[in-house]
Structures are given as C-alpha cells and as structure tokens.
Amino acid sequence: MSFRTSTQYVEDVSPGSGALPPRAWYASCDAMSLSLNGGWRFRLSDTADAEDDSFATPGYDAGGWAEVSVPGHWVLQGHGSPVYTNHLYPFPVDPPRVPTENPTGDHLRLFDLPGDWPADGGAVLRFDGVESCARVWLNGTDLGEFKGSRLPHEFAVGHLLRPGGNVLAVRVHQWSAGSYLEDQDQWWLPGIFRDVTLLHRPAGGVLDFFVHASYDHTAGAGTLRVDSDVAGRVTVPELGIDVATGEPVTVPVEPWSAETPRLYDGVLATEGERVPLRVGFRTVELSDGLIKVNGRPVLFKGVNRHEWHPERGRALDLATMREDVLLMKRHNINAVRTSHYPPHPAFLGLCDELGLWVIDECDLETHGFTEQGWRDNPVDDDRWTPALLDRAARMVERDKNHPSVVIWSLGNEAGTGRGLTAMAGWIRGRDPSRPLHYEGDPGCRDTDVYSRMYAGHAEVERIGRRLDGGTHKRRQLPLILCEYGHAMGNGPGGLADYQRLFETHERLQGGFVWEWIDHGIAHPELGYAYGGDFGEELHDGNFVCDGLLFPDRRPSPGLTEYKKVIEPVGISGDGTDGTVRVTNKHDFADLSALAFTWSYEVEGEAADSGTLAVPALAPGASADLELPEPPPGAPAGEALWTVRAVLAADTPWAPKGHVVAWGQIPAAERRTPHVTATARPVAGDGVITLGPGVFDARTGALRAVGDVAVSGLRLDVWRATTDNDDGADWQSDLRHGPLWRKLGLHRMRHRLDAVEMGADALTVRTRVAAAARETGLSTVYRWTSDGDRLRLTVGTVPEGDWTVPLPRLGIRFGLPAVDGVEWYGGGPGEAYPDTRTASVVGRWRSTVEGLQTPYVRPQENGARIDVRWAELGGLRVEGEPAFWLTARRWTTEQLDAAAHRTDLVPGDTVWVNLDHGQHGIGSQSCGPAPLPRYHLRAEPAEFSFVFSAPATP
C-alpha cells in the first residue's frame, strides 16, 4: 500500500469529503458503542505537509511519539501554545489560503473490538468536534477529510473493522479554509476536543428521525409525529401512544417550557434497533409581533455560553456541563445562546431535562473581514455556500429533536450575503417550526427577530416604544439583545435598568449577557493566563476574560447581581402600610413551588422570623399581603423586614430552601451618629490630642485613635481602573478611564494650606490636585470629639473646569494588624452604584482576604455599599451618611499596576477606603458607559465619619 502527502484539501473551500449525511444525535437502547477517548499517540509538525501519510499504515512504529488525551487540545498539553484574538485573524487574510507555518498534529489510536461486538459489519465512526480540519484513516484506508470544528462528522467503517489491532489515524491541521469561517472571540485551540466514538449500526437500525411534538394551548393537547428514515413504531407508555412512524397522534399532555420542563419518555423501534425518545411538547411561533411559546410571550433572561474549562479548554465532560446548567438555574437564568457554535450535544440534553430556552447558533463567524470592509467575505461568495449549507445542516440535523432549542441562529458577526440567505432558506425548508436569528442582518431579511448587541438603554427604550426606524418588517418584529451587559472584570453595571425596560415594553423580549465564563487558562506563575501571556504576536489581552463565572466556575459578583435582577418573583414595599407586594414574574409557572419566609431584623440581627402565606399567583399576577406586627420587645434601632421566596421542596436543580428571590422593606429608620463637640484640642510634644485622637502638630495628620495606629489619612479620588472604566480602543464614546489618567487623577498631590486649632475643633485645610492641571479640590478636614469618639467632617469644593466625573470620593488610611472585618450595611459581596441590586442590608463578617474579588486582571473591587458602621483592627467607624467600605493589604496604586493576581503581594498595612461616593461601573469594555445618574460628579460635597476604639472586652 502506498501513501503520499496531499494537503490540497486544507485550502479547499468545500466542507470535505467522505463523511456521511448529518443526522440526529442519540444513544441507542440496543446498538453497542465503543468510546475511543483516552490516550492517543501524538506527533506535532510545523507544516501541513512536513510528514508523509505512512503513519496511518498498520504496523507503523509510533513508540517514540508523545501522548495526548482525547478529547483535548494539544496546545494545552505541552505542544505549542494557545493564541487569543477577539476578531483579528492570526494569519494573513487571503481566503482560502493559510500559512505554510500550519501546526499539524498526527494522532494514532490502536483499539480492539469488544468480544461481543456484533459480526454483521455495520458501524460508523463519529467525531463530535475537531479543530479545524481533519483527515482520517482506518486500518490504512483513507476515509476522507472534514472541516466544521464544532460539528459532528461520521464515516462508514464497518467493512474495515478487525477484531483486534485496529489502527485509527487522524491528521489535524490548526489552520484551514475552515478557519476563515470560525473567527469567534475565543482562544484558537487545535485538536480533537470532543468525543470519538465507534457506533455499531444493526441491520434495519434507525438512521435519522425527526420528533415533531407541538402543543395546542387552547385545547391542552399535544400532537406527536416522528418521521423516520426507517419505518418503525413510536411508543410513549405514559401517554398510551403506540403509533407507526410518520403517523400523528393528539393526546392531552403537560407542555414543556424552561420553567416546567416536562418530558415524556418514549421509544422509536425499527426492525433492528430501539432508540430512546425524550419528548417535550411545545410550539414556538412569531405571533402579534412577539415570540410566543405555547401561546405566551417569553422573556429571555439569558447568557451567552462558550464552552470552557481552565485546564481542558473546550474539552468539557458531562459533569462540567451539568455544573454549568445547575449554576444557571440556581441564578434564575432561563436561556442560553450557544455562542458561537453548537455546544456538545449532551449539553442540550441537560437543557431539555432541567429547563433552559436555547438559541442554537451555527459554527460560523467571519468577523475579521470587517478590517477590510467585508471585502472577500465568504458569506457573500458563492464558492463558500456549500460549506455554509453543510454547517447549517449539521447543526439542525444533530439538534432538531431537543425541545429546549427554540430558535436557530445562522451564526455571528459574519456580515451579510447570499450564503446567509441560502442557509436561512434551507433551515426554513427543513424546520419551519422554529424562528431564525442572526444579529448581523439589520434589515431582518433572513431573520424572524430583530437582534442587537450592546445597544444603550435609551435606544432600547426607543425600540420598545416602537420609535425606531428600519425596514417595515423589522419594525414588526420583537427585539432581543443577543449580547448585552459585557461581564468583563468588575461589572457589568446597568443590568437592573435594562431589566426594567424589558419588563415595561412587550416588544423587548430580553437578552443574553456576554458571557458565561472567563476563558482564563490555568498557569503556574500567573494564576490564570490571558491573551499575550503565551508570546502571541497578535492578541487581545484579557478581553477573553469577560464572564459571569471566574475560570474555576466560582460565581462573580456580576452573576450574583444578575440573579437578583432577573429573579422571577418581585417582592417590594415601602414600609408605610405594613404590607408587602408579591408579583409572579414567571411566564408559565405559578408560585406553588415556592415557600415564603419573613425576618424582622434590627441593626442587622434577626429579632423574629416566620412564614408568609402567599397564594399560588398566576404568571403576571400580584398580591398585597399583610406583614406581622413588629415583635414586642424588639430592640430599638434601624429595622427591616426581609422576605424571601425559597423552594418548597427539592428540585432536580436545587435543594429545598434554595433562595429564589428576596426583598427588603424598611420598618424603622436609622439613627445617625451624634457627637457633641465637648473636648478641646490640646497641643504638646509635637502632637495635638483631641479626645481619643492623636494628630501630628505640624501637618494635622491623624496618627492614632486610642490605641489604634492610623497612617496616611487623606482624601482619595482614584481607583484602579476597571475594564469598563477603560473601555475599548475602538469605541468612539467618551471613556472615563483614559480621561482620568490624562487629568492625572492617579497621581494627585496634597498641599497643606493650614492647621487651625479652635476651641472645640481641629481644622486642616488642603488642596488636592495633579501636576500640569489647574483643576483641583479644595478640601477641609474638621475634627471634633465628645471625649470618647472622634468625628471627622470632610468638605470638598471643586476648583477649575471639571469636565469629567470622579472615580471615587472619600478618605483612605492605613491600619496595622487587621484580620477580621465586621460591618452593618450592604453585603455579603461587593456593590457599586449601578451594581447594587443584590446587596442585602445585614450584619456581615469577613477576613480582609475575603473582601477581595479575584478578577483575572486586578482592578477596583470589593467595595461594600450602604455601610452604617464597620469595625476592623480595633477601630470602629460610623458614617453620616452611609458609606462604601474597602480594605486591602495593598495600595490602590499597587492594584492599578498589577497585571495578574500573582502580582499583588500583601503588605503589613491594611489600606482602608471610606467612600462618600463611587462612579458607576457600566459595561463599556464592549457596551455602554454608566448611565448619567450613576456618574460621580465633581461638585461640592460634605460627609462625616465617627471614629472610636472600643476597649476589647
């Protein structure tokens, strides 16, 4: 047998050759399968044709080769390096040509058939995902080659199998013509990264089948018809169904929805095989200008989900996929857009089972062509249309039987053109039961929904009011924000403001936050690596870390905020009439699955608690319910009712008692701290003493409160800029982070103008400003005391022409030997002006380390909002009004300079910020800046703190 090297297929625009037609993905009841996952022999070459094909010959000695795990990416297993770009192609744009330097991995797997493997000879070899182009041999026979990295490909191999010593050879090229169609915002990671499976195909077995399971909401009946390439019978015992394939049957059923994911187990039986069915009855339609499921409009509370694991990349196991779905459900997320490719098929099975709406997106993005005005874009080049149609067919055929898939998406950021129109036409002809989505079609020529990315709040409201322009067709369609709320670093801000718009205007059918998880790669020195950490000549930095989960799947504060913003039960009240309003925000479910509790809390401590009887309100309904009388004997102080909606029983996705929604209602107002200025400042021995306070007599700087040493107390206006402060270079909107640096707010100087001792006060006058700028802040610190407590009143007046808001406004000082922190105010996690919805007023405790939020790229983090008082390091601080609290073992300047978490080295001093104000967060790392009402304007301000050092009991 002779072998030759031929790599012309790598640059062929066709989808490949030799693969079987696409079909539904399923696991047979009867037919055997053999997983070929595991350790494979591996050889890496620098070019596509560096080696001949002799390695595919049975008997080839690969003993000297390395070993890699399949599923896996070779660049995450010590062979080469990953590359991250957002949209720029990391190779010259010359379609369909690719560089000669084309890393190519030869993979070898030897396997024996199980002893009971049927001898009838029918079998297929299935690859569920290979990036980006593969050629396959079995026992020396060339099976063909394929492109379409995140799509399945099968080959008929029954006639080639042997009982033992089978040799499976796969040559994988990192770059190919297919790479031009896969320019998604993610790491470029070559390899066999999904399952490889040998499937026995019995004579008379199932080939392909299509489950049609619609629901008539007026009659409460479902109609089932299963079309099959091979005739057989369909049984659903629970419904008493036993019909021939192709024959419809209508019976009373409970419908499937993301809130009530009712599935019926069935079987499709042909002469040679039985296949399990999981049938969910539901009807999706565009009606009255809205997307409706089972006759009702739906509100998508979604996320965009890339497949990611910090060590295995896109090679996910079932447990990780399940963890994702459980986390989504527990955080009130009801929808997933599979950005920007079909996921592992098992993920969709979990969505069916646990209940998530899915926009299933085709493996298509050509974003890099925007750099040349979309010239030569494959989507508008007829030569590429067969490849586009192949990708559409492989998605639809594989996933068509999942009730969770309610919308097909043609792809992402691929411009417009004839290829997309051809894809839309094919999908509509094959499956008219689902609407079509594609964001890059502004006229909605090929789509059934108006989709936008990162539209600002004002524009979204105009669209909701139907005041937008566009084509007549577009104005009749619902809007979905397929991407919004860019979750990069600290943020996203403004989610609650978007949600209010979604809930106000029926045309706005929700959106999908970008994105689910940070794509940080576990790194021994950096913690988590991002773009540029592997020496890439072209990269987009930490733009790949823009998720609601940290790489290790810990929820970020952004996910906690999103859970609260989209909670399916509204709990509200103003405390004036002793009632609480409960609103059911579900689309389908009543409140019978929830139990409600109340707690009466004084100064953050529960004085009493109980249950609240709430009727099983229908979707959209509200009820005003009486709260109990405040408990007799409750201590005096600020009081709040906290009402929670929790699961009344265990569910498949969370245990009994899991908090679904909550609300807080004021019962008694806070008493602000009062200090009567009775103590006199006394000077002597280089210091000034005022009550418990000790000050430097020359500078007026506070040195101690009682026995607690204090250093460096002064006005602070700087924060380590967030990704959203800095924005993106390509944005034309005003970006505050760069402007703050231009104005020098990160290098403010403090000029001492006067230290004045009065009869009952110590006053320090300063001016805070940056070199080279006339703008500054006239700042006065006024200290008074009643003998036991020390009160600081800070007054600031802007000077000069301030054209930008401040990052923060407050004071910063250092404390030694702080470990635990206790506070009464918002918690347990961080919050900022436009990310504060999830902040619960209570009494909280933490370590200093626990106050930090571990963003992959360090930045401003960890502020606790609405703090009434805090105790740390023996010092007690009370605020008038409430304040933001931040405490760190490094300075803001050190935080600002750090590129990775490992750059932050704890010091001996804990730096504490007590902030009167913080600038909003927004979403400008890719979306809009903070709304104007969240700007911290440079205007006259006055705020006070009361310090004391209570004796340790």
Short mmCIF file of C-alpha atoms in Angstrom, two decimals, residues 28 114 119 124 126 136 151 170 200 336 341 526 538 559 628 714 720 758 771-772 778 842 904:
data_model
loop_
_atom_site.label_atom_id
_atom_site.label_comp_id
_atom_site.label_asym_id
_atom_site.label_seq_id
_atom_site.Cartn_x
_atom_site.Cartn_y
_atom_site.Cartn_z
CA SER A 28 -29.18 3.65 21.14
CA PRO A 114 -15.07 -5.95 22.40
CA ALA A 119 -20.25 -9.52 13.44
CA VAL A 124 -19.85 4.27 11.87
CA ARG A 126 -18.17 9.58 14.79
CA VAL A 136 -8.98 10.25 8.79
CA LEU A 151 -19.97 19.92 14.30
CA VAL A 170 -6.17 11.31 12.29
CA HIS A 200 -22.44 -0.34 15.74
CA VAL A 336 -28.66 30.22 26.68
CA TYR A 341 -21.34 27.34 17.66
CA LEU A 526 0.24 33.84 36.66
CA LEU A 538 -1.18 39.38 17.87
CA LEU A 559 -23.64 36.75 38.44
CA PRO A 628 -47.00 40.73 61.08
CA ARG A 714 -6.28 61.87 53.33
CA ALA A 720 -7.60 51.13 39.93
CA GLY A 758 -10.14 76.11 67.62
CA ALA A 771 0.66 68.26 38.23
CA ALA A 772 0.14 70.08 34.94
CA SER A 778 -10.26 72.41 47.99
CA GLY A 842 -27.37 43.00 57.20
CA LEU A 904 -0.33 41.50 44.32
#
